[in-house]
Coordinates of C-alpha atoms in Angstrom, one line a residue:
M11 CA 159.7 42.4 54.1
T12 CA 160.1 39.6 51.5
S13 CA 156.8 38.4 50.1
L14 CA 155.3 36.3 47.4
D15 CA 154.1 39.3 45.4
L16 CA 156.2 38.1 42.6
G17 CA 155.9 37.8 38.8
V18 CA 157.4 34.9 36.8
I19 CA 159.2 35.3 33.5
G20 CA 160.6 32.3 31.6
N21 CA 160.7 30.4 28.3
G22 CA 160.5 26.6 29.0
A23 CA 164.3 26.4 29.7
V24 CA 164.7 28.9 32.5
A25 CA 162.4 30.9 34.8
A26 CA 163.0 33.9 37.1
L27 CA 161.0 35.6 39.8
V28 CA 160.7 39.4 39.8
D29 CA 159.5 41.3 42.9
A30 CA 157.1 44.3 42.9
S31 CA 160.1 46.7 42.6
A32 CA 161.7 45.1 39.6
T33 CA 164.3 43.1 41.5
I34 CA 165.1 39.6 40.2
N35 CA 165.4 37.6 43.4
W36 CA 165.3 34.0 42.0
W37 CA 166.8 32.5 38.8
G38 CA 167.9 28.9 38.4
F39 CA 170.6 28.7 35.7
P40 CA 171.0 27.2 33.1
R41 CA 167.7 25.3 33.6
L42 CA 164.7 25.3 35.9
D43 CA 166.3 23.3 38.6
G44 CA 169.8 24.8 38.1
D45 CA 172.1 26.5 40.6
P46 CA 170.1 29.7 41.5
V47 CA 172.5 32.5 40.6
F48 CA 169.9 34.9 42.0
L49 CA 168.5 33.6 45.2
S50 CA 167.9 36.5 47.6
L51 CA 164.3 35.3 48.0
I52 CA 165.6 32.6 50.4
N53 CA 168.6 34.5 51.8
G54 CA 167.9 37.0 54.5
G55 CA 170.2 39.5 56.1
K56 CA 171.5 43.0 55.2
D57 CA 172.4 44.2 51.8
G58 CA 175.7 46.0 50.9
D59 CA 174.3 49.4 52.1
G60 CA 173.2 48.1 55.5
Q61 CA 169.6 48.1 54.6
D62 CA 167.1 45.2 55.1
G63 CA 167.8 42.6 52.4
P64 CA 170.5 40.2 51.3
A65 CA 174.0 41.1 50.4
N66 CA 174.1 39.0 47.3
G67 CA 172.0 37.0 44.9
F68 CA 169.9 39.6 43.1
F69 CA 169.6 41.9 40.1
S70 CA 167.9 45.1 41.1
L71 CA 167.0 48.3 39.3
D72 CA 165.9 51.2 41.6
L73 CA 165.5 54.9 41.3
A74 CA 167.0 57.5 43.6
S75 CA 164.3 58.5 46.0
Q76 CA 161.9 55.8 44.7
I77 CA 158.5 56.1 46.3
H78 CA 156.2 53.7 44.3
A79 CA 156.1 50.9 41.8
E80 CA 153.4 49.4 39.6
Q81 CA 153.6 46.0 37.9
I82 CA 151.6 44.3 35.2
Y83 CA 152.0 41.5 32.6
L84 CA 151.5 42.6 29.0
P85 CA 148.2 41.0 28.1
N86 CA 148.3 37.3 27.1
S87 CA 152.1 37.0 27.6
A88 CA 154.9 36.1 30.0
I89 CA 156.4 39.6 29.6
L90 CA 156.4 41.6 32.8
R91 CA 156.4 45.4 33.0
T92 CA 157.3 47.4 36.1
T93 CA 156.9 51.1 36.3
L94 CA 159.0 52.9 38.9
Y95 CA 158.3 56.4 40.3
D96 CA 160.5 58.8 42.3
D97 CA 159.6 61.7 44.6
D98 CA 160.6 64.3 42.0
G99 CA 158.2 63.2 39.2
G100 CA 160.6 60.9 37.5
V101 CA 159.2 57.7 36.0
A102 CA 161.1 54.7 34.4
E103 CA 159.6 51.6 32.9
I104 CA 161.3 48.2 33.1
T105 CA 160.3 45.3 30.7
D106 CA 161.5 41.8 31.6
F107 CA 161.2 38.6 29.6
A108 CA 163.0 35.5 28.5
P109 CA 163.1 35.1 24.7
R110 CA 160.8 32.4 23.3
F111 CA 159.6 31.9 19.7
V112 CA 159.8 29.6 16.7
L113 CA 163.1 29.8 14.8
Y114 CA 164.1 27.4 12.0
E115 CA 161.0 25.3 12.8
R116 CA 161.9 24.8 16.4
I117 CA 161.5 26.7 19.6
Y118 CA 164.2 29.1 20.4
R119 CA 164.5 29.3 24.2
P120 CA 168.0 30.3 25.3
P121 CA 168.9 30.5 29.1
M122 CA 168.8 34.2 28.9
L123 CA 166.9 37.2 30.5
I124 CA 166.4 40.5 28.9
R125 CA 165.7 43.8 30.8
Q126 CA 164.7 46.9 28.8
I127 CA 164.7 50.2 30.6
R128 CA 162.8 53.2 29.2
P129 CA 162.6 56.7 30.7
I130 CA 158.9 57.9 30.7
R131 CA 158.8 61.2 32.5
G132 CA 161.1 63.6 34.3
R133 CA 164.7 62.9 35.0
P134 CA 164.8 59.4 36.6
R135 CA 168.2 58.4 38.2
L136 CA 168.7 54.7 38.2
R137 CA 171.0 52.4 40.1
I138 CA 171.7 48.9 38.6
R139 CA 173.0 46.3 41.0
V140 CA 173.9 42.8 39.6
R141 CA 175.1 40.5 42.3
P142 CA 175.0 36.8 41.2
C143 CA 176.4 34.0 43.3
F144 CA 177.1 30.4 42.7
Q145 CA 176.8 27.0 44.5
Y146 CA 173.8 28.1 46.5
G147 CA 175.4 31.2 47.8
E148 CA 178.7 29.6 48.8
L149 CA 180.8 31.2 46.0
L150 CA 180.9 34.8 44.9
P151 CA 182.0 35.3 41.3
Q152 CA 185.2 36.7 40.0
I153 CA 184.3 39.8 37.9
T154 CA 185.9 40.9 34.7
R155 CA 184.8 43.7 32.4
G156 CA 184.8 44.4 28.7
S157 CA 183.8 47.4 26.7
N158 CA 180.1 46.5 26.7
H159 CA 179.9 43.5 29.0
I160 CA 180.6 42.2 32.5
R161 CA 181.6 38.5 33.1
Y162 CA 180.7 36.9 36.4
V163 CA 183.0 33.8 36.6
G164 CA 182.2 30.9 38.9
A165 CA 183.9 27.5 39.4
S166 CA 181.9 25.7 36.7
Q167 CA 179.9 28.3 34.8
T168 CA 180.1 32.0 33.8
L169 CA 177.4 34.6 33.4
R170 CA 177.7 37.4 30.9
L171 CA 175.9 40.7 31.2
T172 CA 175.8 42.6 27.9
T173 CA 174.5 46.2 28.0
D174 CA 174.6 49.6 26.5
A175 CA 174.3 51.1 30.0
P176 CA 177.6 52.5 31.5
I177 CA 179.7 49.6 32.7
S178 CA 181.4 51.6 35.3
Y179 CA 178.2 52.8 36.9
I180 CA 177.0 49.2 37.1
L181 CA 180.2 47.9 38.7
E182 CA 180.2 50.9 41.1
E183 CA 176.5 50.6 41.7
R184 CA 176.1 54.3 41.2
H185 CA 172.9 56.1 40.4
F186 CA 172.9 57.8 36.9
L187 CA 170.5 59.8 34.8
V188 CA 168.5 57.7 32.4
D189 CA 167.6 59.9 29.4
Q190 CA 167.4 57.2 26.7
P191 CA 166.4 53.6 26.5
L192 CA 168.8 51.0 27.8
T193 CA 169.1 47.2 27.5
L194 CA 170.6 44.5 29.7
I195 CA 171.0 41.0 28.5
I196 CA 172.2 38.3 31.0
G197 CA 172.9 34.7 30.1
P198 CA 175.6 32.4 29.0
D199 CA 179.1 33.6 28.3
E200 CA 178.6 34.3 24.6
S201 CA 179.4 37.4 22.6
L202 CA 176.6 39.4 21.1
R203 CA 177.6 40.4 17.6
E204 CA 174.6 42.6 16.7
D205 CA 173.4 45.9 18.0
I206 CA 172.1 45.3 21.5
E207 CA 169.0 47.6 21.4
R208 CA 167.9 46.3 18.0
T209 CA 168.5 42.7 19.1
A210 CA 166.5 43.1 22.2
R211 CA 163.6 44.9 20.4
D212 CA 163.5 42.0 17.8
L213 CA 163.5 39.4 20.6
F214 CA 160.8 41.3 22.4
E215 CA 158.5 41.5 19.4
R216 CA 159.0 37.9 18.4
T217 CA 158.4 36.7 22.0
L218 CA 155.3 38.8 22.4
D219 CA 153.9 37.5 19.1
H220 CA 154.7 33.9 20.2
W221 CA 152.9 34.2 23.5
R222 CA 149.8 35.8 22.1
G223 CA 149.6 33.2 19.4
W224 CA 150.0 30.5 22.0
V225 CA 147.2 32.0 24.1
R226 CA 144.9 32.2 21.0
S227 CA 145.2 28.4 20.7
L228 CA 143.8 27.8 24.2
S229 CA 140.4 26.4 24.9
I230 CA 139.2 28.6 27.7
P231 CA 135.9 29.1 29.6
F232 CA 133.6 32.0 29.1
E233 CA 134.0 33.2 32.6
W234 CA 137.3 34.0 34.4
Q235 CA 139.2 34.1 31.2
D236 CA 142.1 36.2 32.5
A237 CA 142.6 34.0 35.5
V238 CA 142.7 30.9 33.4
I239 CA 145.0 32.4 30.8
R240 CA 147.5 33.5 33.5
S241 CA 147.3 30.1 35.0
A242 CA 147.9 28.4 31.7
I243 CA 151.0 30.6 30.9
T244 CA 152.3 30.0 34.4
L245 CA 151.9 26.2 34.0
K246 CA 153.8 26.5 30.7
L247 CA 156.6 28.4 32.5
C248 CA 156.9 25.4 34.9
N249 CA 157.4 23.0 31.9
F250 CA 161.0 22.0 31.2
E251 CA 160.3 21.7 27.5
E252 CA 163.5 19.8 26.6
T253 CA 162.3 16.6 28.4
G254 CA 158.6 17.4 28.9
A255 CA 158.9 17.4 32.7
I256 CA 156.7 19.9 34.7
V257 CA 158.1 21.0 38.1
A258 CA 155.9 21.3 41.1
A259 CA 157.2 24.8 41.7
L260 CA 160.1 27.0 40.7
T261 CA 161.5 27.4 44.2
T262 CA 162.8 25.6 47.2
S263 CA 162.2 26.1 50.9
I264 CA 159.4 28.7 51.0
P265 CA 157.9 27.3 54.2
E266 CA 154.3 26.1 54.4
A267 CA 153.9 28.2 57.6
P268 CA 156.2 30.3 59.8
D269 CA 158.6 28.4 62.0
S270 CA 157.2 25.1 60.8
R271 CA 160.3 23.7 59.2
R272 CA 158.0 22.5 56.5
N273 CA 160.5 23.8 53.9
W274 CA 160.8 21.6 50.8
D275 CA 162.5 21.7 47.4
Y276 CA 159.8 21.5 44.7
R277 CA 161.9 21.9 41.6
F278 CA 161.3 18.4 40.5
C279 CA 158.6 16.4 38.7
W280 CA 156.1 14.5 40.9
L281 CA 154.3 11.6 39.1
R282 CA 151.3 12.3 41.3
D283 CA 151.0 15.6 39.5
A284 CA 150.8 13.8 36.2
Y285 CA 147.1 13.1 36.3
F286 CA 146.1 16.6 37.5
V287 CA 148.4 18.4 35.1
I288 CA 147.4 16.2 32.1
H289 CA 143.7 16.7 33.0
A290 CA 144.1 20.5 33.0
L291 CA 146.3 20.6 29.8
N292 CA 143.7 18.5 28.0
R293 CA 140.9 20.8 29.0
L294 CA 143.0 23.8 27.8
G295 CA 143.8 22.1 24.5
V296 CA 147.5 22.4 25.1
T297 CA 148.2 19.2 23.3
R298 CA 151.9 19.7 22.5
T299 CA 152.9 20.2 26.1
M300 CA 150.6 17.4 27.2
E301 CA 152.2 15.1 24.6
N302 CA 155.7 16.0 25.7
Y303 CA 154.8 15.3 29.3
L304 CA 153.4 11.9 28.2
G305 CA 156.8 11.3 26.6
F306 CA 158.5 12.1 29.9
I307 CA 156.3 9.6 31.7
T308 CA 156.6 6.8 29.1
N309 CA 160.4 7.1 29.3
I310 CA 160.1 6.4 33.1
V311 CA 157.7 3.5 32.4
D312 CA 160.4 2.0 30.0
E313 CA 163.0 2.2 32.8
S314 CA 160.9 0.8 35.5
R315 CA 160.2 -2.8 34.3
E316 CA 162.1 -4.4 37.2
H317 CA 161.9 -1.6 39.8
A318 CA 159.3 0.3 41.8
L319 CA 158.3 3.7 40.5
R320 CA 159.7 6.6 42.5
P321 CA 157.2 9.3 43.5
V322 CA 159.4 12.1 42.1
Y323 CA 162.1 12.5 39.5
G324 CA 164.5 15.2 38.4
I325 CA 163.6 17.1 35.2
S326 CA 165.8 14.9 33.1
R327 CA 164.6 11.8 35.0
E328 CA 167.3 11.7 37.7
S329 CA 166.2 9.4 40.4
G330 CA 168.8 10.3 43.0
I331 CA 167.6 13.6 44.5
E332 CA 169.3 13.3 47.8
E333 CA 168.2 16.0 50.3
R334 CA 170.6 18.2 52.1
E335 CA 170.5 21.5 54.0
S336 CA 172.3 24.6 53.0
A337 CA 174.8 25.9 55.7
T338 CA 175.0 29.3 53.9
L339 CA 171.5 30.6 53.1
A340 CA 169.4 32.4 55.7
G341 CA 166.0 31.2 54.4
Y342 CA 162.8 32.9 53.3
R343 CA 162.1 35.6 55.9
G344 CA 164.9 34.0 58.0
Q345 CA 163.0 30.6 58.0
L346 CA 165.3 27.6 58.1
P347 CA 166.2 25.1 56.8
V348 CA 166.9 25.7 53.2
R349 CA 166.7 22.3 51.6
I350 CA 168.3 21.2 48.3
G351 CA 166.9 17.9 47.0
N352 CA 163.9 16.1 48.3
Q353 CA 163.7 13.0 50.5
A354 CA 160.4 12.0 48.9
S355 CA 162.4 10.5 46.0
G356 CA 163.2 7.6 48.2
Q357 CA 159.8 7.1 49.7
I358 CA 157.2 4.4 49.0
Q359 CA 154.0 6.1 47.6
N360 CA 151.8 3.5 46.1
D361 CA 149.5 6.0 44.2
V362 CA 152.3 6.5 41.6
Y363 CA 151.1 3.5 39.6
G364 CA 147.7 4.9 39.2
S365 CA 149.1 8.4 38.5
V366 CA 151.1 7.1 35.6
V367 CA 148.4 4.9 34.1
L368 CA 145.8 7.7 34.4
A369 CA 148.1 10.2 32.7
A370 CA 149.1 7.7 29.9
T371 CA 145.5 6.8 29.3
H372 CA 145.1 10.0 27.3
A373 CA 147.4 8.6 24.6
F374 CA 144.7 5.9 23.8
F375 CA 141.7 8.2 23.7
D376 CA 142.9 11.6 22.4
H377 CA 143.0 11.5 18.6
R378 CA 144.8 14.8 18.4
L379 CA 148.0 13.3 19.6
I380 CA 150.8 12.6 17.1
R381 CA 152.0 9.6 19.0
P382 CA 148.9 7.7 20.1
G383 CA 149.0 4.8 22.5
N384 CA 149.5 1.3 21.0
A385 CA 149.7 -2.3 22.1
E386 CA 153.3 -2.0 23.1
L387 CA 152.6 0.9 25.5
F388 CA 149.6 -1.0 26.9
E389 CA 151.7 -4.0 27.7
R390 CA 154.2 -1.8 29.6
L391 CA 151.4 -0.2 31.5
E392 CA 150.1 -3.6 32.4
L393 CA 153.3 -4.2 34.3
L394 CA 152.5 -1.1 36.4
G395 CA 149.0 -2.3 36.9
K396 CA 150.2 -5.6 38.3
K397 CA 152.4 -3.6 40.7
A398 CA 149.4 -1.6 41.7
I399 CA 147.5 -4.8 42.5
H400 CA 150.3 -5.9 44.7
A401 CA 150.7 -2.5 46.5
F402 CA 147.0 -1.3 46.9
D403 CA 146.6 -2.6 50.5
K404 CA 150.2 -2.0 51.6
P405 CA 151.4 0.8 53.9
D406 CA 153.1 3.8 52.3
A407 CA 154.0 7.4 53.0
G408 CA 150.7 8.5 51.4
P409 CA 149.8 11.5 49.2
W410 CA 151.1 14.0 51.8
E411 CA 154.5 12.3 52.0
L412 CA 154.7 11.5 55.7
R413 CA 158.3 11.0 56.6
T414 CA 158.1 8.7 59.6
I415 CA 154.5 7.4 59.6
A416 CA 153.3 4.6 57.3
A417 CA 149.7 3.4 56.8
V418 CA 147.4 2.0 54.1
H419 CA 146.2 5.3 52.7
T420 CA 142.8 5.4 51.0
F421 CA 144.0 7.7 48.2
S422 CA 146.9 5.4 47.3
S423 CA 144.5 2.4 47.2
V424 CA 142.0 4.3 45.1
M425 CA 144.7 5.3 42.6
C426 CA 145.8 1.6 42.4
W427 CA 142.1 0.8 41.6
A428 CA 142.1 3.5 39.0
A429 CA 145.1 1.9 37.3
C430 CA 143.1 -1.4 36.9
D431 CA 139.9 0.5 35.9
R432 CA 141.7 2.5 33.1
L433 CA 143.6 -0.5 31.9
S434 CA 140.3 -2.4 31.4
K435 CA 139.0 0.6 29.3
V436 CA 142.2 0.8 27.3
A437 CA 142.1 -2.9 26.6
A438 CA 138.5 -2.5 25.2
V439 CA 139.7 0.3 22.9
L440 CA 142.5 -1.9 21.7
D441 CA 139.9 -4.7 21.0
R442 CA 141.4 -7.1 23.6
P443 CA 138.3 -8.4 25.4
E444 CA 140.2 -11.0 27.4
R445 CA 142.5 -8.4 29.0
A446 CA 139.6 -6.0 29.4
G447 CA 137.7 -8.6 31.4
W448 CA 140.7 -9.5 33.5
W449 CA 141.4 -5.9 34.5
R450 CA 137.8 -5.3 35.2
K451 CA 137.7 -8.3 37.6
Q452 CA 140.8 -6.9 39.4
A453 CA 139.3 -3.4 39.6
N454 CA 136.1 -4.8 41.0
R455 CA 138.0 -6.8 43.6
L456 CA 140.0 -3.8 44.7
H457 CA 136.9 -1.6 44.8
A458 CA 135.2 -4.0 47.2
V459 CA 138.2 -4.2 49.5
I460 CA 138.6 -0.4 49.6
C461 CA 134.9 0.1 50.4
E462 CA 135.1 -2.4 53.2
H463 CA 138.2 -0.9 54.9
A464 CA 138.0 2.8 54.0
W465 CA 134.4 3.3 54.9
N466 CA 133.8 4.0 58.6
P467 CA 130.2 2.9 59.4
R468 CA 130.3 4.5 62.8
L469 CA 131.3 7.9 61.5
G470 CA 129.3 7.5 58.3
H471 CA 131.9 8.7 55.9
F472 CA 135.1 7.5 54.1
V473 CA 138.4 7.9 56.1
S474 CA 141.9 8.6 55.0
Q475 CA 143.4 5.3 56.1
F476 CA 142.2 1.7 56.1
D477 CA 140.2 1.0 59.3
G478 CA 140.9 4.6 60.6
E479 CA 138.9 7.5 61.7
E480 CA 140.5 10.6 60.3
L481 CA 139.7 12.7 57.2
D482 CA 141.9 14.1 54.5
A483 CA 141.1 16.2 51.5
T484 CA 142.0 13.6 48.9
L485 CA 138.7 11.9 49.6
L486 CA 137.1 14.7 47.7
L487 CA 138.5 13.1 44.6
L488 CA 136.5 9.8 44.9
H489 CA 134.0 11.2 42.3
E490 CA 136.7 12.9 40.1
L491 CA 138.5 9.6 39.8
N492 CA 135.2 7.8 39.0
F493 CA 135.5 5.6 42.1
L494 CA 132.0 6.8 43.3
S495 CA 129.2 8.7 41.5
A496 CA 128.4 12.1 42.8
A497 CA 125.0 10.8 43.7
D498 CA 126.4 8.1 46.0
P499 CA 125.2 8.9 49.5
R500 CA 128.7 7.8 50.8
F501 CA 130.3 10.5 48.7
V502 CA 127.8 13.1 49.8
A503 CA 128.4 12.2 53.4
T504 CA 132.2 12.4 53.0
V505 CA 132.1 15.8 51.3
E506 CA 129.8 17.1 54.1
A507 CA 132.2 15.7 56.8
I508 CA 135.2 17.3 55.1
G509 CA 133.4 20.7 54.9
R510 CA 132.6 20.4 58.6
D511 CA 136.0 19.3 59.8
L512 CA 138.6 20.6 57.4
R513 CA 137.2 23.9 56.2
R514 CA 138.4 27.1 57.8
G515 CA 136.5 30.1 56.4
D516 CA 136.9 29.9 52.6
F517 CA 139.9 27.5 52.7
L518 CA 140.5 23.9 53.3
F519 CA 143.2 22.0 55.3
R520 CA 144.6 18.8 53.7
Y521 CA 144.1 17.2 57.1
K522 CA 144.0 18.3 60.8
T523 CA 145.9 15.5 62.5
S524 CA 149.4 15.6 63.8
D525 CA 152.2 14.5 61.5
D526 CA 156.0 14.5 61.6
F527 CA 156.0 18.3 62.2
G528 CA 152.9 18.7 64.3
I529 CA 149.4 19.9 63.2
P530 CA 149.3 21.9 59.9
E531 CA 148.7 25.6 60.4
T532 CA 148.0 26.7 56.8
T533 CA 145.4 25.6 54.3
F534 CA 146.4 23.8 51.1
V535 CA 145.3 25.7 48.0
I536 CA 144.6 22.7 45.7
C537 CA 142.3 21.2 48.4
G538 CA 140.1 24.3 48.3
F539 CA 139.7 23.8 44.5
W540 CA 138.9 20.1 45.1
Y541 CA 136.2 21.1 47.5
V542 CA 134.8 23.6 45.0
D543 CA 134.7 20.8 42.4
A544 CA 133.0 18.4 44.8
L545 CA 130.3 21.0 45.7
A546 CA 129.7 21.6 42.0
A547 CA 129.4 17.8 41.5
L548 CA 126.8 17.7 44.2
G549 CA 124.7 20.4 42.5
R550 CA 125.7 23.1 45.0
R551 CA 126.9 25.4 42.2
E552 CA 126.2 28.8 43.8
E553 CA 128.1 27.8 46.9
A554 CA 130.9 26.5 44.8
R555 CA 131.0 29.7 42.7
S556 CA 131.1 31.9 45.8
L557 CA 134.0 29.9 47.3
F558 CA 135.8 29.9 44.0
E559 CA 135.6 33.7 43.7
S560 CA 136.9 34.0 47.3
M561 CA 139.9 31.8 46.4
L562 CA 140.6 33.9 43.3
A563 CA 140.7 37.0 45.5
R564 CA 143.7 35.4 47.3
R565 CA 145.9 35.4 44.3
N566 CA 148.9 37.7 44.4
P567 CA 148.6 41.0 42.4
L568 CA 149.7 39.3 39.2
G569 CA 147.2 36.5 39.5
L570 CA 149.6 33.8 40.8
L571 CA 149.3 31.3 43.7
S572 CA 151.7 29.5 46.0
E573 CA 151.0 26.2 47.7
D574 CA 149.4 27.3 51.0
I575 CA 147.3 30.1 52.4
A576 CA 147.2 31.3 56.1
P577 CA 143.4 31.1 56.7
E578 CA 143.2 34.1 59.1
S579 CA 145.4 36.6 57.2
G580 CA 145.2 35.2 53.6
T581 CA 149.0 35.4 53.3
L582 CA 150.5 33.1 50.7
W583 CA 153.0 30.6 51.9
G584 CA 154.8 27.6 50.4
N585 CA 156.7 27.2 47.2
F586 CA 155.9 29.5 44.3
P587 CA 154.3 29.4 41.8
Q588 CA 152.7 26.1 42.7
T589 CA 151.7 24.0 39.7
Y590 CA 149.0 22.2 41.7
S591 CA 147.3 25.4 42.6
M592 CA 147.2 26.8 39.1
V593 CA 145.9 23.5 37.8
G594 CA 143.2 23.5 40.4
L595 CA 142.1 27.0 39.4
V596 CA 141.9 25.9 35.7
N597 CA 139.8 22.8 36.5
S598 CA 137.4 24.6 38.8
A599 CA 136.9 27.5 36.3
M600 CA 136.2 25.0 33.5
R601 CA 133.7 23.2 35.7
L602 CA 131.8 26.3 37.0
S603 CA 131.8 28.6 34.0
A604 CA 128.6 29.4 32.2
P605 CA 128.7 28.2 28.6
W606 CA 129.9 30.5 25.8
E607 CA 126.4 30.5 24.3
D608 CA 125.1 32.5 27.3
A609 CA 127.1 35.5 26.1
F610 CA 125.0 35.9 23.0

């Protein structure tokens, strides 16, 4: 059965998912949000041999009589290695990567994947099946062949597979003896004018050196280093480097829970993620990616003078991401619908103003950045702050993007307060005392209103909506956002209430009330990390560490997380890999780790 035991390979332009048996079952081309030419992850049915699996949309390498596979990342890299075993002692090794390194003083990141095959032992017999499709599975390619390549021609784009493997065996999908190394390069329809094996070896060595150098530049905690490094690399693979955008996940329509219809397209950039991503990148010392992301955000700020901010944008700042359902694809494990685009782009979510201001604040305080914040940026951010003042007590869809239910959500209001609070601090740094005082007055006013309407005196804790009675996990961020101190009895009471009402075993629901699709069935990974952070802030460090370790144990075999976890089985659900989840892991590890000095 299809699962999320997947590895990610990529280079900041494209990213692909590889399953535990070395099948590429997802690849958006020619960029992260592009038409997935391999999409069998979300297309059930039978394959061409009548076996379980899709008929098209994959790139598989399998041995005759294969019995076992093992998979690892090469340490400190985004290069994935799968070892296949057959029942006659044959062993073959598959190395998958997307080239990435510095060339001519800029990053070389072509929309290309490379697969290197090496026989290790015995007489492994391999079958190569390359079955791309176009237009979300609606169009099968026309296929033409050359002496060392195969072209897969669609209506608007063409893939080329260049290889030193026998072309006829690939086209006929016939097993053949692998007695020497082989290389497969798939990407744009461009001729390769150099020796293929030597080219792939050079690209491999440069890419490996690049990733290991990148990892050496990270600021990581003493404990849980491997988990943090893998999270950092994965976060980087979700970064569309050309514009600076970071997608929420690489996939669409992996459901939050079986038969829930909570199937969303996450291949876009949510402004809400900005604060959390920037916070994690800053802690890791990934200043270039952080600065590029700030550039993406400030471009949006420039365009929004007369308009409300949207909650989510395309990776090149497209605002029209209309949602539609595929009539062709069968869905992940047969779970429909498969959605393309996201309706949230047209919602009102008032937290976006605080999200952008909090993210942009780094530009005024981080002296490592090449393009620091200045008076002009501050004045543009003030326009957003004024919109936050207007919106803070207005109904919206909230942080969980409710589709038909509007209310004044506490998190949205607190984020509007945070916009005013940070603008006061930025004004002070810029030596503008009058503006600092004005924004402080606004922040104080919003703070008082929020405390009046979001605190429920009968229940004795904060609630998710003004004058309401329900909880949601974003209330765990009241301390993280500096709205309340960790010692504030109201924060302590709210954390305790959330632990009592939203916790299920070692995991946390985002809320337990009915929404547009009923009551949530799976726990939300990032909420679990927020709870860990809140416990640590309250001084309950041993409890926080135990819970953190339990959550780490739910990562897939390659150390990656999706959006949701089924609390009883521990099964991963939701889009993959989830940026939110990987950011939460980094932040919690940084908070909980013993200092480096304890090692010596």
